[in-house]
Tab-separated table of N, CA, C and O in Angstrom:
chain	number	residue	atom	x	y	z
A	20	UNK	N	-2.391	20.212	-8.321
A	20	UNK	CA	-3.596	19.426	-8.382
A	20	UNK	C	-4.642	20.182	-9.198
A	20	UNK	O	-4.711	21.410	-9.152
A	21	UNK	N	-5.524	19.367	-10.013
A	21	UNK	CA	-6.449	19.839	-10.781
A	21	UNK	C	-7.458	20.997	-9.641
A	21	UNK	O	-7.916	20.542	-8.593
A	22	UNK	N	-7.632	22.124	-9.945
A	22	UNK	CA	-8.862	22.419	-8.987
A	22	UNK	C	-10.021	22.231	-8.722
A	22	UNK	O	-10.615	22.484	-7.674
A	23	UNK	N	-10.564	21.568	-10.094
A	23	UNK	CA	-11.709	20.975	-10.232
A	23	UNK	C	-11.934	19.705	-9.356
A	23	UNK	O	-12.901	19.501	-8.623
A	24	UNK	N	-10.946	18.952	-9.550
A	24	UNK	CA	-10.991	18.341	-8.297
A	24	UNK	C	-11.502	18.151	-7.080
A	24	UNK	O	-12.278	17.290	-6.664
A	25	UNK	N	-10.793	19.372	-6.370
A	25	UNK	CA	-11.141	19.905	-5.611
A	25	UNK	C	-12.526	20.391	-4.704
A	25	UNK	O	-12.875	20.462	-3.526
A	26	UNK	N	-13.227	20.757	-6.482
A	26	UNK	CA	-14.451	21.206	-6.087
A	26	UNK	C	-15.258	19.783	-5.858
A	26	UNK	O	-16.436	19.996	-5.569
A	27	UNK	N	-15.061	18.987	-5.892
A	27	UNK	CA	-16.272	17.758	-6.036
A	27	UNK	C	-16.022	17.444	-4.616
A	27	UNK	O	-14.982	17.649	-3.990
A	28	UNK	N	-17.582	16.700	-4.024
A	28	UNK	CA	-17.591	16.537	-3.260
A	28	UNK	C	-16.934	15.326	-2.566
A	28	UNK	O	-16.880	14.293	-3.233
A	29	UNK	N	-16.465	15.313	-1.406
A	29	UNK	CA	-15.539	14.208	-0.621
A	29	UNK	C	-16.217	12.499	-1.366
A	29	UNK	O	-15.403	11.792	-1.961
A	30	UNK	N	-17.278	12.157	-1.272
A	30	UNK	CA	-17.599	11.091	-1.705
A	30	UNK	C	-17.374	10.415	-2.946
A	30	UNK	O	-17.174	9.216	-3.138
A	31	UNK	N	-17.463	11.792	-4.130
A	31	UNK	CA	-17.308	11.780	-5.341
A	31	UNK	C	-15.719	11.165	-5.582
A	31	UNK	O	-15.400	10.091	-6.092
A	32	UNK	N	-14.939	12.132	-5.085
A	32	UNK	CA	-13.409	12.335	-5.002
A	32	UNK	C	-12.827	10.343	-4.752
A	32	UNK	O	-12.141	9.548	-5.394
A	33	UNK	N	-13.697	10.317	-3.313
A	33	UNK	CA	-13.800	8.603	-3.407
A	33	UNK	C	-13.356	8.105	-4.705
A	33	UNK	O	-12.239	7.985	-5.208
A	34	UNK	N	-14.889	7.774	-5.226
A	34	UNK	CA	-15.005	6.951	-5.853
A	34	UNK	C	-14.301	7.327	-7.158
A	34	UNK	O	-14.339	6.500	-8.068
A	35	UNK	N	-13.678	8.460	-7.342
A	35	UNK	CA	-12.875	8.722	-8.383
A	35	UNK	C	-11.376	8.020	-7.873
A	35	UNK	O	-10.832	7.266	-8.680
A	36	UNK	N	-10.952	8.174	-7.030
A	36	UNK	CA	-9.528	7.506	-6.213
A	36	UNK	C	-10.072	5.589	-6.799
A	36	UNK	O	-9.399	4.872	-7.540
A	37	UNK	N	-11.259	5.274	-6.243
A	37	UNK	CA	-11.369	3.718	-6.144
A	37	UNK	C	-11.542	3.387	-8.052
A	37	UNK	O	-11.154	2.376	-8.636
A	38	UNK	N	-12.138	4.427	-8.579
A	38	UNK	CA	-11.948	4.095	-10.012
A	38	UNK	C	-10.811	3.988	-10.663
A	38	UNK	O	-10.545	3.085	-11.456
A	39	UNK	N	-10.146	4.837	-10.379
A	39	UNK	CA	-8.162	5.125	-10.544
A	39	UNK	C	-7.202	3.765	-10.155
A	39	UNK	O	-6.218	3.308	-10.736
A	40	UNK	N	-7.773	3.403	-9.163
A	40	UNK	CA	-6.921	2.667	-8.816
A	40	UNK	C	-7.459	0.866	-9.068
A	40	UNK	O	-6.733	-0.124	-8.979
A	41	UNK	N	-8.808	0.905	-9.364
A	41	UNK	CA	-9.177	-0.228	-9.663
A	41	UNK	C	-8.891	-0.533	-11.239
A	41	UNK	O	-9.163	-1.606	-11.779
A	42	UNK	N	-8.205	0.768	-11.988
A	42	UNK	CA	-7.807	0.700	-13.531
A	42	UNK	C	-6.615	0.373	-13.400
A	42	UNK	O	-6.497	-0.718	-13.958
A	43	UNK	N	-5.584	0.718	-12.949
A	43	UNK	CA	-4.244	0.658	-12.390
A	43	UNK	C	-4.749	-1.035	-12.051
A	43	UNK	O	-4.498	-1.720	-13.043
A	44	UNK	N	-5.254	-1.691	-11.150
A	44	UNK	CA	-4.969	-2.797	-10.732
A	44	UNK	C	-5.262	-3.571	-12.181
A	44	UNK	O	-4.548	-4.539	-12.441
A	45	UNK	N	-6.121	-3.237	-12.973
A	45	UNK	CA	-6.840	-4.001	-14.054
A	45	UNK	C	-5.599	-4.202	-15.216
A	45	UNK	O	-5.560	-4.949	-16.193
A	46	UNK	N	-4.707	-3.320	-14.746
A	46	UNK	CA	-3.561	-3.335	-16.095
A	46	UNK	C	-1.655	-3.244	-15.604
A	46	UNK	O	-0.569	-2.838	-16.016
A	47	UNK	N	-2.478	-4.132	-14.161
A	47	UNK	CA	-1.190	-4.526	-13.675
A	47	UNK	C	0.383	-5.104	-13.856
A	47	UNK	O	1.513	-4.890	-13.417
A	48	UNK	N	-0.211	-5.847	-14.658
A	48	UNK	CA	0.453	-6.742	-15.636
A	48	UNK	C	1.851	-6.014	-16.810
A	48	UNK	O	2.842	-6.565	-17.290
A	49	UNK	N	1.277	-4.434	-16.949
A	49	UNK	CA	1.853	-3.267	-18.051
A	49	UNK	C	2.658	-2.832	-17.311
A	49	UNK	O	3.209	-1.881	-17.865
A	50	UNK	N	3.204	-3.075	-15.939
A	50	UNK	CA	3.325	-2.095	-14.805
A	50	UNK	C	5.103	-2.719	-15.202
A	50	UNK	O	5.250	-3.930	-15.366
A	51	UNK	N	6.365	-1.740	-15.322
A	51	UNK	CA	7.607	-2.661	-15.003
A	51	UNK	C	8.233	-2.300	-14.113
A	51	UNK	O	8.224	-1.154	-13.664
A	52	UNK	N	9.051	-3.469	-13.609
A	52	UNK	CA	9.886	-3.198	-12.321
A	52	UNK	C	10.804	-2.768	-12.326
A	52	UNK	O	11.371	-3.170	-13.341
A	53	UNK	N	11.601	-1.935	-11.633
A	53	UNK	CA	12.784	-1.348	-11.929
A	53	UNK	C	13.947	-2.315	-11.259
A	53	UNK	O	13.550	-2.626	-10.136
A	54	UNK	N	15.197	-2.887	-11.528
A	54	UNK	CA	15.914	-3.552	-10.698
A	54	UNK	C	15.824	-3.516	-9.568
A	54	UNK	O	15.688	-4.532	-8.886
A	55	UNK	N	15.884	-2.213	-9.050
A	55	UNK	CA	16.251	-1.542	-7.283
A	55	UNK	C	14.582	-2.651	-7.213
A	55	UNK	O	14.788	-3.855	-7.057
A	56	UNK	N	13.610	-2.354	-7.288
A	56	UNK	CA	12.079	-2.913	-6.829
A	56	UNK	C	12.669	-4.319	-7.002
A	56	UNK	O	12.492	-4.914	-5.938
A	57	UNK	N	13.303	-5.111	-7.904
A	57	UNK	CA	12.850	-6.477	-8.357
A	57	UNK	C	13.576	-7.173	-6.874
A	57	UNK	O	13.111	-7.957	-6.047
A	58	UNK	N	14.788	-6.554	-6.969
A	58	UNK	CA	15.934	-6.427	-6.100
A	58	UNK	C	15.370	-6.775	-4.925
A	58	UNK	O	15.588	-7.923	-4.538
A	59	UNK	N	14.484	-5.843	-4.051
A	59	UNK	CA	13.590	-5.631	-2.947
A	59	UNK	C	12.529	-6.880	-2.737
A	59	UNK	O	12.337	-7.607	-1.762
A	60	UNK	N	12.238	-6.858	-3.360
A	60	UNK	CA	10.899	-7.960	-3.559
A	60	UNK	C	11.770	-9.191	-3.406
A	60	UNK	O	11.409	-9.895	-2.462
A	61	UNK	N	12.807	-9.638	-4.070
A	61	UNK	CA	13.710	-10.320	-3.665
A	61	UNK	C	13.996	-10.787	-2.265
A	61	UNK	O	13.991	-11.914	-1.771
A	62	UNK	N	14.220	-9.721	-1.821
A	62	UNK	CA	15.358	-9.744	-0.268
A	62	UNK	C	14.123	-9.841	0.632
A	62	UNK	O	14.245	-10.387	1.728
A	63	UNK	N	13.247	-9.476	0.343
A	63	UNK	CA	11.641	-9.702	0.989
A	63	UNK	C	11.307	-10.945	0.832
A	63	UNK	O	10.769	-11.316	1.875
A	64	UNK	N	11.341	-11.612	0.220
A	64	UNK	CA	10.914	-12.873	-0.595
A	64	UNK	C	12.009	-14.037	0.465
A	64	UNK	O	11.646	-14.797	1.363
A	65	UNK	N	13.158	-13.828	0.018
A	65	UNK	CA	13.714	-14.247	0.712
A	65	UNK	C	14.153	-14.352	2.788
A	65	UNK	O	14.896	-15.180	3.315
A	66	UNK	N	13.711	-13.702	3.188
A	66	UNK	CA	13.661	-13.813	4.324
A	66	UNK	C	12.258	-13.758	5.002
A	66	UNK	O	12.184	-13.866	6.226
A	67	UNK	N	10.948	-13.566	4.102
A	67	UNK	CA	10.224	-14.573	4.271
A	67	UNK	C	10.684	-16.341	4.362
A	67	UNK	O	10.968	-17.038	5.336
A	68	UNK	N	10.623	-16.576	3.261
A	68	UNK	CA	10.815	-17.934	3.363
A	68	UNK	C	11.817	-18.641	4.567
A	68	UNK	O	11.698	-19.860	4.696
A	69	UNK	N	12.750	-17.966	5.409
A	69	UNK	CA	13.876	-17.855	6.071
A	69	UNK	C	12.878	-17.767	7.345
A	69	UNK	O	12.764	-18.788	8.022
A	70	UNK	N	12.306	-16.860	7.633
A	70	UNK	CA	11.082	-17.009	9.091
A	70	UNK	C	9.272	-16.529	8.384
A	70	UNK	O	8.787	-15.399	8.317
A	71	UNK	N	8.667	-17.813	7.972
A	71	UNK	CA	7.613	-17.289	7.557
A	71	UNK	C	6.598	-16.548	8.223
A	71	UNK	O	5.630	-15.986	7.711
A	72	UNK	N	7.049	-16.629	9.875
A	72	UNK	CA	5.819	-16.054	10.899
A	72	UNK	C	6.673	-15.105	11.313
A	72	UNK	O	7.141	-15.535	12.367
A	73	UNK	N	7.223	-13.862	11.030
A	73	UNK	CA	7.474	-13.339	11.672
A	73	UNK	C	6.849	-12.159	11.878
A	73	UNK	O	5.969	-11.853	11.074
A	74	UNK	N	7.137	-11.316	12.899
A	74	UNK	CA	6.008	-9.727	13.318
A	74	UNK	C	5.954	-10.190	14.721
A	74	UNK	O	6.839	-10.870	15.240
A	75	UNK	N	4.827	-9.772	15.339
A	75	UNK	CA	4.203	-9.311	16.553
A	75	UNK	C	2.876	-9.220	16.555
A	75	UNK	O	2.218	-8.597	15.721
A	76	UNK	N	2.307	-10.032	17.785
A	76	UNK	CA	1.020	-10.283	18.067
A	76	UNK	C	0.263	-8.684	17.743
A	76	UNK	O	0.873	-7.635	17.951
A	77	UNK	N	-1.086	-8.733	17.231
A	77	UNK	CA	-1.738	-7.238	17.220
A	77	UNK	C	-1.791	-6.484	17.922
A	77	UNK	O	-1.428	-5.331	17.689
A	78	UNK	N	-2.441	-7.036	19.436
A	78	UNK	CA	-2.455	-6.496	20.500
A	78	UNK	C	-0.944	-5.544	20.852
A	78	UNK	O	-0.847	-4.334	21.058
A	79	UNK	N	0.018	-6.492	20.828
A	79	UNK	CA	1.169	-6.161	21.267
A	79	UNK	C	1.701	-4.332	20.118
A	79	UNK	O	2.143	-3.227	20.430
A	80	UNK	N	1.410	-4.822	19.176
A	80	UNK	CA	1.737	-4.061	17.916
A	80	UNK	C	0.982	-2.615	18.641
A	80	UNK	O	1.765	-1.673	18.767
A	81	UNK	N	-0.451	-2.372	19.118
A	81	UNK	CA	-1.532	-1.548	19.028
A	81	UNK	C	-0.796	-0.809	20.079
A	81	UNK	O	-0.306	0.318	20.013
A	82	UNK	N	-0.811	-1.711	21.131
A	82	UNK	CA	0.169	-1.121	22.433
A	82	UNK	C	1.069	-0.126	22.557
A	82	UNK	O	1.012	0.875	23.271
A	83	UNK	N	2.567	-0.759	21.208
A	83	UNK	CA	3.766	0.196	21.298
A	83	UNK	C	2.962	1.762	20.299
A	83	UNK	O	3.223	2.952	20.124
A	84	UNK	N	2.436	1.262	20.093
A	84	UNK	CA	1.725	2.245	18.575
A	84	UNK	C	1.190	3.415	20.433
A	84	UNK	O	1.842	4.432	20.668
A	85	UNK	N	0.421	3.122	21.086
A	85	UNK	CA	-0.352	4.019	21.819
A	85	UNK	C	0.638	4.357	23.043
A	85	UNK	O	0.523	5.312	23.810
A	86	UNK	N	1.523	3.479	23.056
A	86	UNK	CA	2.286	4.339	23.849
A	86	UNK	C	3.670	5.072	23.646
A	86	UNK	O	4.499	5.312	24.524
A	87	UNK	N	3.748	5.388	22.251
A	87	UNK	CA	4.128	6.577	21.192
A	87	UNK	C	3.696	7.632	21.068
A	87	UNK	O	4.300	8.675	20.815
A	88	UNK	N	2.359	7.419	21.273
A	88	UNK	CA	1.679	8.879	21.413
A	88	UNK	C	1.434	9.525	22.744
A	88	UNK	O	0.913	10.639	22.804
């Protein structure tokens, strides 16, 4: 990692991450997929459409999450 980096302060560092990545989103479009990804997005895609509601209530979700720890 750059060290300079480093030196800037936590807030700075922010808005350097939200600038980075709001350029990245801006030139999304340049971005290519590799088969294995297209592949994925696929099999995702598809079993969405197969059960579109699927998961677990939040509550329920927060629960197993806290009683993991």
């Amino acid at each position: 990692m750059n060290s300079h980096i480093r030196d800037l302060p936590v807030d700075q560092r922010l808005r350097l991450v939200e600038d980075l990545w709001d350029s990245i989103a801006a030139d999304q479009g340049n971005v290519e997929l590799t088969a294995a990804h297209r592949q994925e997005l696929d099999r995702r895609l598809d079993a969405y459409r197969q059960d579109p509601l699927p998961g677990a209530d939040m509550l329920e979700v927060l629960d197993r999450v806290r009683n993991r720890l």
